PDB file of C-alpha atoms in Angstrom:
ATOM      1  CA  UNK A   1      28.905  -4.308  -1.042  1.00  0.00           C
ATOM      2  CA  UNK A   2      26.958  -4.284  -4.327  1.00  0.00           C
ATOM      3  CA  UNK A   3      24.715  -7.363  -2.782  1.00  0.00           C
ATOM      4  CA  UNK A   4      24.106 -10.513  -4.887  1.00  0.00           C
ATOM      5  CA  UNK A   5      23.796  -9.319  -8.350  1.00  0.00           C
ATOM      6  CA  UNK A   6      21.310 -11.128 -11.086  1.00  0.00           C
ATOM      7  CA  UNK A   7      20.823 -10.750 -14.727  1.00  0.00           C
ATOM      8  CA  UNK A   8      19.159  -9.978 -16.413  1.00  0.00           C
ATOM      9  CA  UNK A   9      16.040  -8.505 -14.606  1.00  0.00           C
ATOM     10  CA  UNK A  10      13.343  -9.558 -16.838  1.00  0.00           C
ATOM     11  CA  UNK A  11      13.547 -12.392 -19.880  1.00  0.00           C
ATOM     12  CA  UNK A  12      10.528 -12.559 -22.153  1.00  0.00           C
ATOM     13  CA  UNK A  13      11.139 -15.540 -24.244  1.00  0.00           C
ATOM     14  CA  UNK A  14       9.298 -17.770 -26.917  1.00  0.00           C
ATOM     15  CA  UNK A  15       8.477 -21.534 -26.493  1.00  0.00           C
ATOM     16  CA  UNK A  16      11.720 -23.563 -27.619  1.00  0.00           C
ATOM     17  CA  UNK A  17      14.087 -21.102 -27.339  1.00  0.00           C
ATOM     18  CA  UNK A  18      17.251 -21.254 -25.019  1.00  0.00           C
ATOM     19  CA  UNK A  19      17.187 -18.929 -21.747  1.00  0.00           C
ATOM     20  CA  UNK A  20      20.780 -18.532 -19.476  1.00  0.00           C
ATOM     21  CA  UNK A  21      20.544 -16.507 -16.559  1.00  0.00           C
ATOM     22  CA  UNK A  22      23.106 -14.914 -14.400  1.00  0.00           C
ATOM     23  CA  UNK A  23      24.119 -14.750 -11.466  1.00  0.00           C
ATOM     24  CA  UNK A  24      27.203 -12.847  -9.346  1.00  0.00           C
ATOM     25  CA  UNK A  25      26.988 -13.557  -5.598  1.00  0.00           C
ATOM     26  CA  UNK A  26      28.696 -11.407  -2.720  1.00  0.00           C
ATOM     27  CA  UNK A  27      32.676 -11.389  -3.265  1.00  0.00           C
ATOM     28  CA  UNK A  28      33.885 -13.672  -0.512  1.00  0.00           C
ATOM     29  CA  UNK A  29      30.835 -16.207  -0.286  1.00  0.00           C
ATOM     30  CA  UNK A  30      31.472 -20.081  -0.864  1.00  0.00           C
ATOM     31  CA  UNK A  31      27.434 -21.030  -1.330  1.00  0.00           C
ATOM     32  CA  UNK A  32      25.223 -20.322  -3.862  1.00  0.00           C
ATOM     33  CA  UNK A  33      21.967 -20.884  -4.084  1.00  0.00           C
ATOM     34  CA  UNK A  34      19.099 -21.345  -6.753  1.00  0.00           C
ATOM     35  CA  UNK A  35      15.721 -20.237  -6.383  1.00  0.00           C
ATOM     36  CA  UNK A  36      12.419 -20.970  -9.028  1.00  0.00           C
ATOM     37  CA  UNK A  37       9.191 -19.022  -7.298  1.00  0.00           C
ATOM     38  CA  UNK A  38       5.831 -19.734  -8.658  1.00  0.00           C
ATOM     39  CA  UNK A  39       2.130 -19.307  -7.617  1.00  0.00           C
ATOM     40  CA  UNK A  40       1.680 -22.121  -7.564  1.00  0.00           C
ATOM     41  CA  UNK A  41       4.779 -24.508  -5.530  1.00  0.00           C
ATOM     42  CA  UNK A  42       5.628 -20.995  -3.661  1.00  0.00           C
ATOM     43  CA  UNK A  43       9.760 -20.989  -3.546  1.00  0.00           C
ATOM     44  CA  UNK A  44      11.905 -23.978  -4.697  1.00  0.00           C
ATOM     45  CA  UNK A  45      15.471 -24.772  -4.090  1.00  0.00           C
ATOM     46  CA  UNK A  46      16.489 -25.738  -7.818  1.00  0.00           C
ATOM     47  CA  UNK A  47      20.324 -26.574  -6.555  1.00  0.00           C
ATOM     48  CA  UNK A  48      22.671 -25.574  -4.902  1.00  0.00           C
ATOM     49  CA  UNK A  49      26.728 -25.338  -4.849  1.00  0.00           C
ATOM     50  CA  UNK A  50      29.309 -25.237  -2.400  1.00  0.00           C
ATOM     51  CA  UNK A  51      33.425 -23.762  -3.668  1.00  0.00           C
ATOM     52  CA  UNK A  52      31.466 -23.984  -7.025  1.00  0.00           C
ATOM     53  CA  UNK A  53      30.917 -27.297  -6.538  1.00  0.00           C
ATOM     54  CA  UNK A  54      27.049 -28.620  -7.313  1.00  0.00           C
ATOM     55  CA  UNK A  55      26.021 -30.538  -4.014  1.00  0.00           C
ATOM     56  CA  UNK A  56      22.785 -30.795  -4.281  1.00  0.00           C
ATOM     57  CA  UNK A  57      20.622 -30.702  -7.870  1.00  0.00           C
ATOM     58  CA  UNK A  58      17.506 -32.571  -6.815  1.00  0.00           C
ATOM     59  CA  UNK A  59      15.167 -29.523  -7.359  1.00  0.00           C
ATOM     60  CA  UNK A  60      15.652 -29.141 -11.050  1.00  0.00           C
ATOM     61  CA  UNK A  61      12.625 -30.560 -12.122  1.00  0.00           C
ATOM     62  CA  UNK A  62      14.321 -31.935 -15.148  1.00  0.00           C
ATOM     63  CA  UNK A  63      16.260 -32.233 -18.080  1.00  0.00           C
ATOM     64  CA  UNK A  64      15.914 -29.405 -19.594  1.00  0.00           C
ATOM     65  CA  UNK A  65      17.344 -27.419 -16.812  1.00  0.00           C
ATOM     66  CA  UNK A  66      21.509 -27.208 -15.968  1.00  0.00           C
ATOM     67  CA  UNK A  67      23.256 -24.921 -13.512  1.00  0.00           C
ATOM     68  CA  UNK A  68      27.187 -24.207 -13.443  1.00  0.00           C
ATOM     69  CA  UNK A  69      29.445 -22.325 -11.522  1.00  0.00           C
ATOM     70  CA  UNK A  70      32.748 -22.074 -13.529  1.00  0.00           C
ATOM     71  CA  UNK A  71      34.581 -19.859 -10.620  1.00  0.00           C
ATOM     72  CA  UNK A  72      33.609 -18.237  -7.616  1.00  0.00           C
ATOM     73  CA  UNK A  73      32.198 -15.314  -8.896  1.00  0.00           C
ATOM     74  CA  UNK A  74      29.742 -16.357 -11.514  1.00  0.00           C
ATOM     75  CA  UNK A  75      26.664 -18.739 -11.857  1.00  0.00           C
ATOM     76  CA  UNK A  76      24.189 -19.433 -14.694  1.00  0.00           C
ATOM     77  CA  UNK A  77      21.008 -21.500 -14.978  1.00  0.00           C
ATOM     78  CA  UNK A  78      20.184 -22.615 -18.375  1.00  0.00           C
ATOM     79  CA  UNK A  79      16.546 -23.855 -19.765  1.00  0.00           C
ATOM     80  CA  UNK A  80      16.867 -25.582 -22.941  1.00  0.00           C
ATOM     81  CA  UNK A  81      14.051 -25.952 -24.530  1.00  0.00           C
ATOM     82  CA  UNK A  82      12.359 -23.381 -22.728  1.00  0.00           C
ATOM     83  CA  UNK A  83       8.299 -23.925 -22.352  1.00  0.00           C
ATOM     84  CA  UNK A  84       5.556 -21.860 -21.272  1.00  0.00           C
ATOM     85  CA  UNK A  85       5.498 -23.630 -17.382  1.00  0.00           C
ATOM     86  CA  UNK A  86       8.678 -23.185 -16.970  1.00  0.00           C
ATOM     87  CA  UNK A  87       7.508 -19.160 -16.284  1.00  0.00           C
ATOM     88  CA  UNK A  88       8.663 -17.797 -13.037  1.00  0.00           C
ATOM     89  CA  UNK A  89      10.765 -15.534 -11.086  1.00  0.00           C
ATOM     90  CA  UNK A  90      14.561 -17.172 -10.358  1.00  0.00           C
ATOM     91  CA  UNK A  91      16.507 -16.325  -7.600  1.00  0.00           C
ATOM     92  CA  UNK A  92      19.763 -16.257  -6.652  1.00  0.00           C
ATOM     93  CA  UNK A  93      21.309 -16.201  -2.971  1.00  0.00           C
ATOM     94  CA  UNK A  94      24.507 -17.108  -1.675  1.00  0.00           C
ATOM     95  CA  UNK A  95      26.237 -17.418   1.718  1.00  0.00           C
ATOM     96  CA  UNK A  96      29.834 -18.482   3.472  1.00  0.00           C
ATOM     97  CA  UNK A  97      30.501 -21.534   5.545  1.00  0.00           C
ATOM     98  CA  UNK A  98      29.298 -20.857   8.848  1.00  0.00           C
ATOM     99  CA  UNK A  99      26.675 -18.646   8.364  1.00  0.00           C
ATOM    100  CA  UNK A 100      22.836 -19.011   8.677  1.00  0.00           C
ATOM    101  CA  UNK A 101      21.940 -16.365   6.634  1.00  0.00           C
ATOM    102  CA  UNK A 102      21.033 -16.410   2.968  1.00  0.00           C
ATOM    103  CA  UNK A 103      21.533 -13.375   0.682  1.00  0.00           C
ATOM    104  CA  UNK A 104      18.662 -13.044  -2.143  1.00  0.00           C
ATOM    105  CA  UNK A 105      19.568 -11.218  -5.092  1.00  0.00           C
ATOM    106  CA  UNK A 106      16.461  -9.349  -7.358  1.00  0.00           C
ATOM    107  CA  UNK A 107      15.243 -12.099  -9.558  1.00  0.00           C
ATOM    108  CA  UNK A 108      15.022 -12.892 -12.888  1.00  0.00           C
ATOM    109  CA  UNK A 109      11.007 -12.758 -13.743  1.00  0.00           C
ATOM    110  CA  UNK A 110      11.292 -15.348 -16.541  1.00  0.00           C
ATOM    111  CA  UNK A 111       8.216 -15.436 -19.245  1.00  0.00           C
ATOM    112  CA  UNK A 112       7.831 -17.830 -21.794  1.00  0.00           C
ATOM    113  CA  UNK A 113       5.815 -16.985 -24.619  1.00  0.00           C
TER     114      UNK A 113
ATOM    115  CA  UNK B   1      11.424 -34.856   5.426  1.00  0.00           C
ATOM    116  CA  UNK B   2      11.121 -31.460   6.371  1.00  0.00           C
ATOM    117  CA  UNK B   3       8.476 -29.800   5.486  1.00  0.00           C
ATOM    118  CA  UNK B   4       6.686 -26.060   6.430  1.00  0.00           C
ATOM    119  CA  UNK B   5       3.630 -25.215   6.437  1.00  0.00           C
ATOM    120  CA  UNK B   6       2.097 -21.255   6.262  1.00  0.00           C
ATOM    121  CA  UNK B   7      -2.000 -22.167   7.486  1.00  0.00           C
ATOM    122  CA  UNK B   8      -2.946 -18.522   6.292  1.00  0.00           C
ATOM    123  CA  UNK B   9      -1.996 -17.195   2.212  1.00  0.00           C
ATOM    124  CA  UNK B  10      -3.236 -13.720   3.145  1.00  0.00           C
ATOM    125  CA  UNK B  11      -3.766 -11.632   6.065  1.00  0.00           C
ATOM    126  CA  UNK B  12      -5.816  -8.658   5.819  1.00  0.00           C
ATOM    127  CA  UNK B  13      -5.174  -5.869   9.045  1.00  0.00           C
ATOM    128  CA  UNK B  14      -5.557  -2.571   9.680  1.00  0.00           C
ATOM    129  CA  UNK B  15      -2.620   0.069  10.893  1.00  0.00           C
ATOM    130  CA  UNK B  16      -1.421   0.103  14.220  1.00  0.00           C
ATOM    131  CA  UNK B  17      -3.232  -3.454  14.743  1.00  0.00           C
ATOM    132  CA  UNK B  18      -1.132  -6.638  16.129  1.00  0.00           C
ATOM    133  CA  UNK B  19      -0.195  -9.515  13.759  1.00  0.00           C
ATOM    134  CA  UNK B  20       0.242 -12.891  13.904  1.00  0.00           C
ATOM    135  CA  UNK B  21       1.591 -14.682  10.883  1.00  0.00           C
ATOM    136  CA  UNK B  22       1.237 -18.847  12.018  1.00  0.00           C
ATOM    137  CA  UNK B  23       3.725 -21.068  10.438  1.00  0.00           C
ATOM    138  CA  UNK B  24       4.242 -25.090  11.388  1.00  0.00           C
ATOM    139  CA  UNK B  25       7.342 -27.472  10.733  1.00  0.00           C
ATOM    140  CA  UNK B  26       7.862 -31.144  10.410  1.00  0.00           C
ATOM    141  CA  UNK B  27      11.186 -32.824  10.656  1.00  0.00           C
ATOM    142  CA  UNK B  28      12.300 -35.639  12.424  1.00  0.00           C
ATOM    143  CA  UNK B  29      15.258 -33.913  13.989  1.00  0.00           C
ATOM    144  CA  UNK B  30      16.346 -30.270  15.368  1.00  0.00           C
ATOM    145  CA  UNK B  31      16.180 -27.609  13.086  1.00  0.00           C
ATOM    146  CA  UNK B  32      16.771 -24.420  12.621  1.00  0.00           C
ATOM    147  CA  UNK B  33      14.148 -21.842  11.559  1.00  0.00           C
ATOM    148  CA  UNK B  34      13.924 -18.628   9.635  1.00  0.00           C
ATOM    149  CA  UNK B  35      11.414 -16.070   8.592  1.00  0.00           C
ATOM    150  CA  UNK B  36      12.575 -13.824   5.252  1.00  0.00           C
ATOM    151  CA  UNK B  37      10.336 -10.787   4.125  1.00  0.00           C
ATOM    152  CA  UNK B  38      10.091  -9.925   0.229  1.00  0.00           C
ATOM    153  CA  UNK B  39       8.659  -6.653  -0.633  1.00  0.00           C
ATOM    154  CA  UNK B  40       7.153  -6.706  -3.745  1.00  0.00           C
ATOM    155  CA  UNK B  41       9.950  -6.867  -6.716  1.00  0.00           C
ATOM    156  CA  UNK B  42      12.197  -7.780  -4.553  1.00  0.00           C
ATOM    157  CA  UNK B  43      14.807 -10.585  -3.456  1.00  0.00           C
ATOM    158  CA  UNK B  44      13.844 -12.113  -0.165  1.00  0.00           C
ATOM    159  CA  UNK B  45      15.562 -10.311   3.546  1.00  0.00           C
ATOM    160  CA  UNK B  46      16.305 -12.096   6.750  1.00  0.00           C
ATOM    161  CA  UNK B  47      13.486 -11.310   9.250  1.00  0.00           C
ATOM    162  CA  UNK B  48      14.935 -13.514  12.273  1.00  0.00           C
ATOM    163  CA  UNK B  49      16.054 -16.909  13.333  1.00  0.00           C
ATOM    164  CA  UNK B  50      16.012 -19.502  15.525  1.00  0.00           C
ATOM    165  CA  UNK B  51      19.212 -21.565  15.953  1.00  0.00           C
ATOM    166  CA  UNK B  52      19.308 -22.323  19.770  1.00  0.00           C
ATOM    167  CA  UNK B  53      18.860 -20.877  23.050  1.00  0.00           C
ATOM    168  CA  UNK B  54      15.904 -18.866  23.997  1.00  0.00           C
ATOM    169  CA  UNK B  55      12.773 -19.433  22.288  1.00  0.00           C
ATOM    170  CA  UNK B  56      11.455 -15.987  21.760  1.00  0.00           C
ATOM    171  CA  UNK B  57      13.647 -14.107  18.934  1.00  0.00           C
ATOM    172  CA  UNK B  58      13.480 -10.668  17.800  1.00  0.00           C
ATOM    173  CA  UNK B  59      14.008  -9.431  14.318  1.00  0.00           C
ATOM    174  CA  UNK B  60      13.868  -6.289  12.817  1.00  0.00           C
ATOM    175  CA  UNK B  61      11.344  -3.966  12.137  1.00  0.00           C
ATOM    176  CA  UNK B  62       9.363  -5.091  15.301  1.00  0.00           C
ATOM    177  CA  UNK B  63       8.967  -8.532  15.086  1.00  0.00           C
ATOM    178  CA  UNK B  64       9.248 -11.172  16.981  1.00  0.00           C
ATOM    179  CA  UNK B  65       8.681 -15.241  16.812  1.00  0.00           C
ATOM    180  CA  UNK B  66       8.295 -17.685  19.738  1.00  0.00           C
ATOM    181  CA  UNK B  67       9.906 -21.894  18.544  1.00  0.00           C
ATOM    182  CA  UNK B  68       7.617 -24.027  20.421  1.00  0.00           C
ATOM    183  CA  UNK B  69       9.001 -27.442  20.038  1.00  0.00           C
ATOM    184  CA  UNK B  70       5.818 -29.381  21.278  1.00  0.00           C
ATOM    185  CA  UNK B  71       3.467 -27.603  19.202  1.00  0.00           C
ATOM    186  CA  UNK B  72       6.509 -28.134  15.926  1.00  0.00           C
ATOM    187  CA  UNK B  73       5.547 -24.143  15.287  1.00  0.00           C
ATOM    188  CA  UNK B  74       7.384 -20.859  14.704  1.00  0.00           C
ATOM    189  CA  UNK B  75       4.487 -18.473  14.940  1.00  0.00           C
ATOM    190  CA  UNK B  76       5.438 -14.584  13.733  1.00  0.00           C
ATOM    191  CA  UNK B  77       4.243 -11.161  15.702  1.00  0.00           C
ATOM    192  CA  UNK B  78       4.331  -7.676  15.463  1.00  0.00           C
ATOM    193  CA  UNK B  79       2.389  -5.846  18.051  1.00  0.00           C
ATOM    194  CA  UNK B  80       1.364  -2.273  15.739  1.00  0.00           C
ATOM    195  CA  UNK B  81       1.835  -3.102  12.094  1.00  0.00           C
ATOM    196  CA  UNK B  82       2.497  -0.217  10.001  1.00  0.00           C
ATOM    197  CA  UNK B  83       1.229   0.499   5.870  1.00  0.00           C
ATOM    198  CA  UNK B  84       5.044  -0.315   5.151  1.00  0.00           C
ATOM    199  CA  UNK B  85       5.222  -3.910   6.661  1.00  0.00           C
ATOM    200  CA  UNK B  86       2.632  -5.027   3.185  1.00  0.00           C
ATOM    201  CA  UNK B  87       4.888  -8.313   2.287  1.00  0.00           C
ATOM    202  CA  UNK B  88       4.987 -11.461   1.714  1.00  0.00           C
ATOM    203  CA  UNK B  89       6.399 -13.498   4.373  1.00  0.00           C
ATOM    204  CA  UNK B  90       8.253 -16.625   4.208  1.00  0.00           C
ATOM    205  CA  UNK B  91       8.930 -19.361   7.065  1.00  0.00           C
ATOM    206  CA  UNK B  92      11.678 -21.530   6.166  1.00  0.00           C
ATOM    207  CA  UNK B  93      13.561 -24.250   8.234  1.00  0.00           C
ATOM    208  CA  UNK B  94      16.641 -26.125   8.153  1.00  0.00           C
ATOM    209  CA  UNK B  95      18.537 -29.044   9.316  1.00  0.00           C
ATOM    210  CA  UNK B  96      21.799 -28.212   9.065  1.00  0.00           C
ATOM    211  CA  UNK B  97      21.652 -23.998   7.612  1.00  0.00           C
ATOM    212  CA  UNK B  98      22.631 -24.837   4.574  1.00  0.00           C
ATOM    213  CA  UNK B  99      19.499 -25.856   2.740  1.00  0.00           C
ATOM    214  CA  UNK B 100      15.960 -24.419   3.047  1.00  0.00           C
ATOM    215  CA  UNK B 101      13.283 -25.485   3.080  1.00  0.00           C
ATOM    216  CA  UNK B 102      10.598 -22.646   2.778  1.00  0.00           C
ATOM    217  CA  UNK B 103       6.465 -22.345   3.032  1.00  0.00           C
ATOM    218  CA  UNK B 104       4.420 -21.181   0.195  1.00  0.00           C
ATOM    219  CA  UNK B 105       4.094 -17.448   1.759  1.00  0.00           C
ATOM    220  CA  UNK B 106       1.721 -15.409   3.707  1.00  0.00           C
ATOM    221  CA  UNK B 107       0.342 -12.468   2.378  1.00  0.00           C
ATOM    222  CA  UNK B 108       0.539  -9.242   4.404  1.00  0.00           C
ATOM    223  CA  UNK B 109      -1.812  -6.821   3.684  1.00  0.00           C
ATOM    224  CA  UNK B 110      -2.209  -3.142   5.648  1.00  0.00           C
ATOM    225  CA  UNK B 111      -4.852  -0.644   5.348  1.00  0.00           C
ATOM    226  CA  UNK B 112      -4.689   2.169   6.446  1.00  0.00           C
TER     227      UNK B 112
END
């Protein structure tokens, strides 16, 4: 199993501009998660879906921030307008019904010129 | 609200010396707790967990955690840390497993 899979590894983007990020989480798994990790808040749960659907968004810290999951296999988390705070690592993770464990994919280390 | 709380950012210890990584919880009902490792550029692991049953857990690598309800903590050992445990670690907990709620990390460090 290739793991939960995130792309791409590292974004270098200027102020304004639109970022997506990607995310492919293990074949079979009905949760997915996302992650922001900073310094300085430590590791947030941005939102979250469940069968791809979003059931809880009251991490993203605002507007500028949307997450779909238009099937099973494939997640994205778009900043638009990006801004210089909004630099961090993102994580992915996703899970099945049932289970207790989380599955982390690499990160995205997000930096926003 | 749940919340976790890591007392200790970094922990500084030599080889072969025992560990103890504290981490405290608030929440108004049962939980479940967690403890994930992230080596450095990496995604976070499952350590071990706490759902139910007996308080003392064992994970991999060596470590261990004891749930103590009355003192609301889920404190982390390892007996003889080794150069290749350097981490951070995360305590995390949960009401229901499907959302977590994690601490702001402990740093591991190991000298040799």
């Amino acid at each position: 199993d290739a793991g939960v899979i995130q792309s791409p590894r590292h974004e270098v983007t200027e102020m304004g501009q639109e970022v997506t990020l990607r995310c492919k989480p293990i074949s079979g798994h009905d949760y997915l998660f996302w992650y922001r990790q900073t310094m300085m808040r430590g590791l947030e749960l941005l939102i979250y879906f469940n069968n791809n659907v979003p059931i809880d968004d009251s991490g993203m810290p605002e507007d500028r921030f949307s997450a779909k999951m238009p099937n099973a296999s494939f997640s994205t988390l778009k900043i638009q307008p990006s801004e210089p705070r909004d630099s961090a690592v993102y994580f992915c993770a996703s899970t099945h019904g049932g289970s207790d464990t989380q599955y982390f994919g690499p990160g995205t280390r997000l930096t926003v010129l | 609200a749940q919340s976790v709380t890591q007392l200790d950012s970094q922990v500084p210890v030599f080889e072969e010396a025992p560990v103890e990584l504290r981490c405290n919880y608030s929440s108004s009902v049962s939980v479940y707790l967690f403890w994930y490792v992230q080596y450095p550029n990496q995604g976070l692991q499952l350590l071990l967990k706490y759902l139910s049953g007996s308080t003392l857990v064992k994970g991999i690598n060596g470590f261990e955690a004891e749930f103590n309800k009355s003192q609301t903590s889920f404190h982390l050992r390892k007996p003889s840390v080794h150069i290749s445990d350097t981490a951070e670690y995360f305590c995390a907990v949960s009401e229901d497993t499907d959302k977590l709620i994690f601490g702001t990390g402990t740093r591991l460090q190991v000298f040799p």
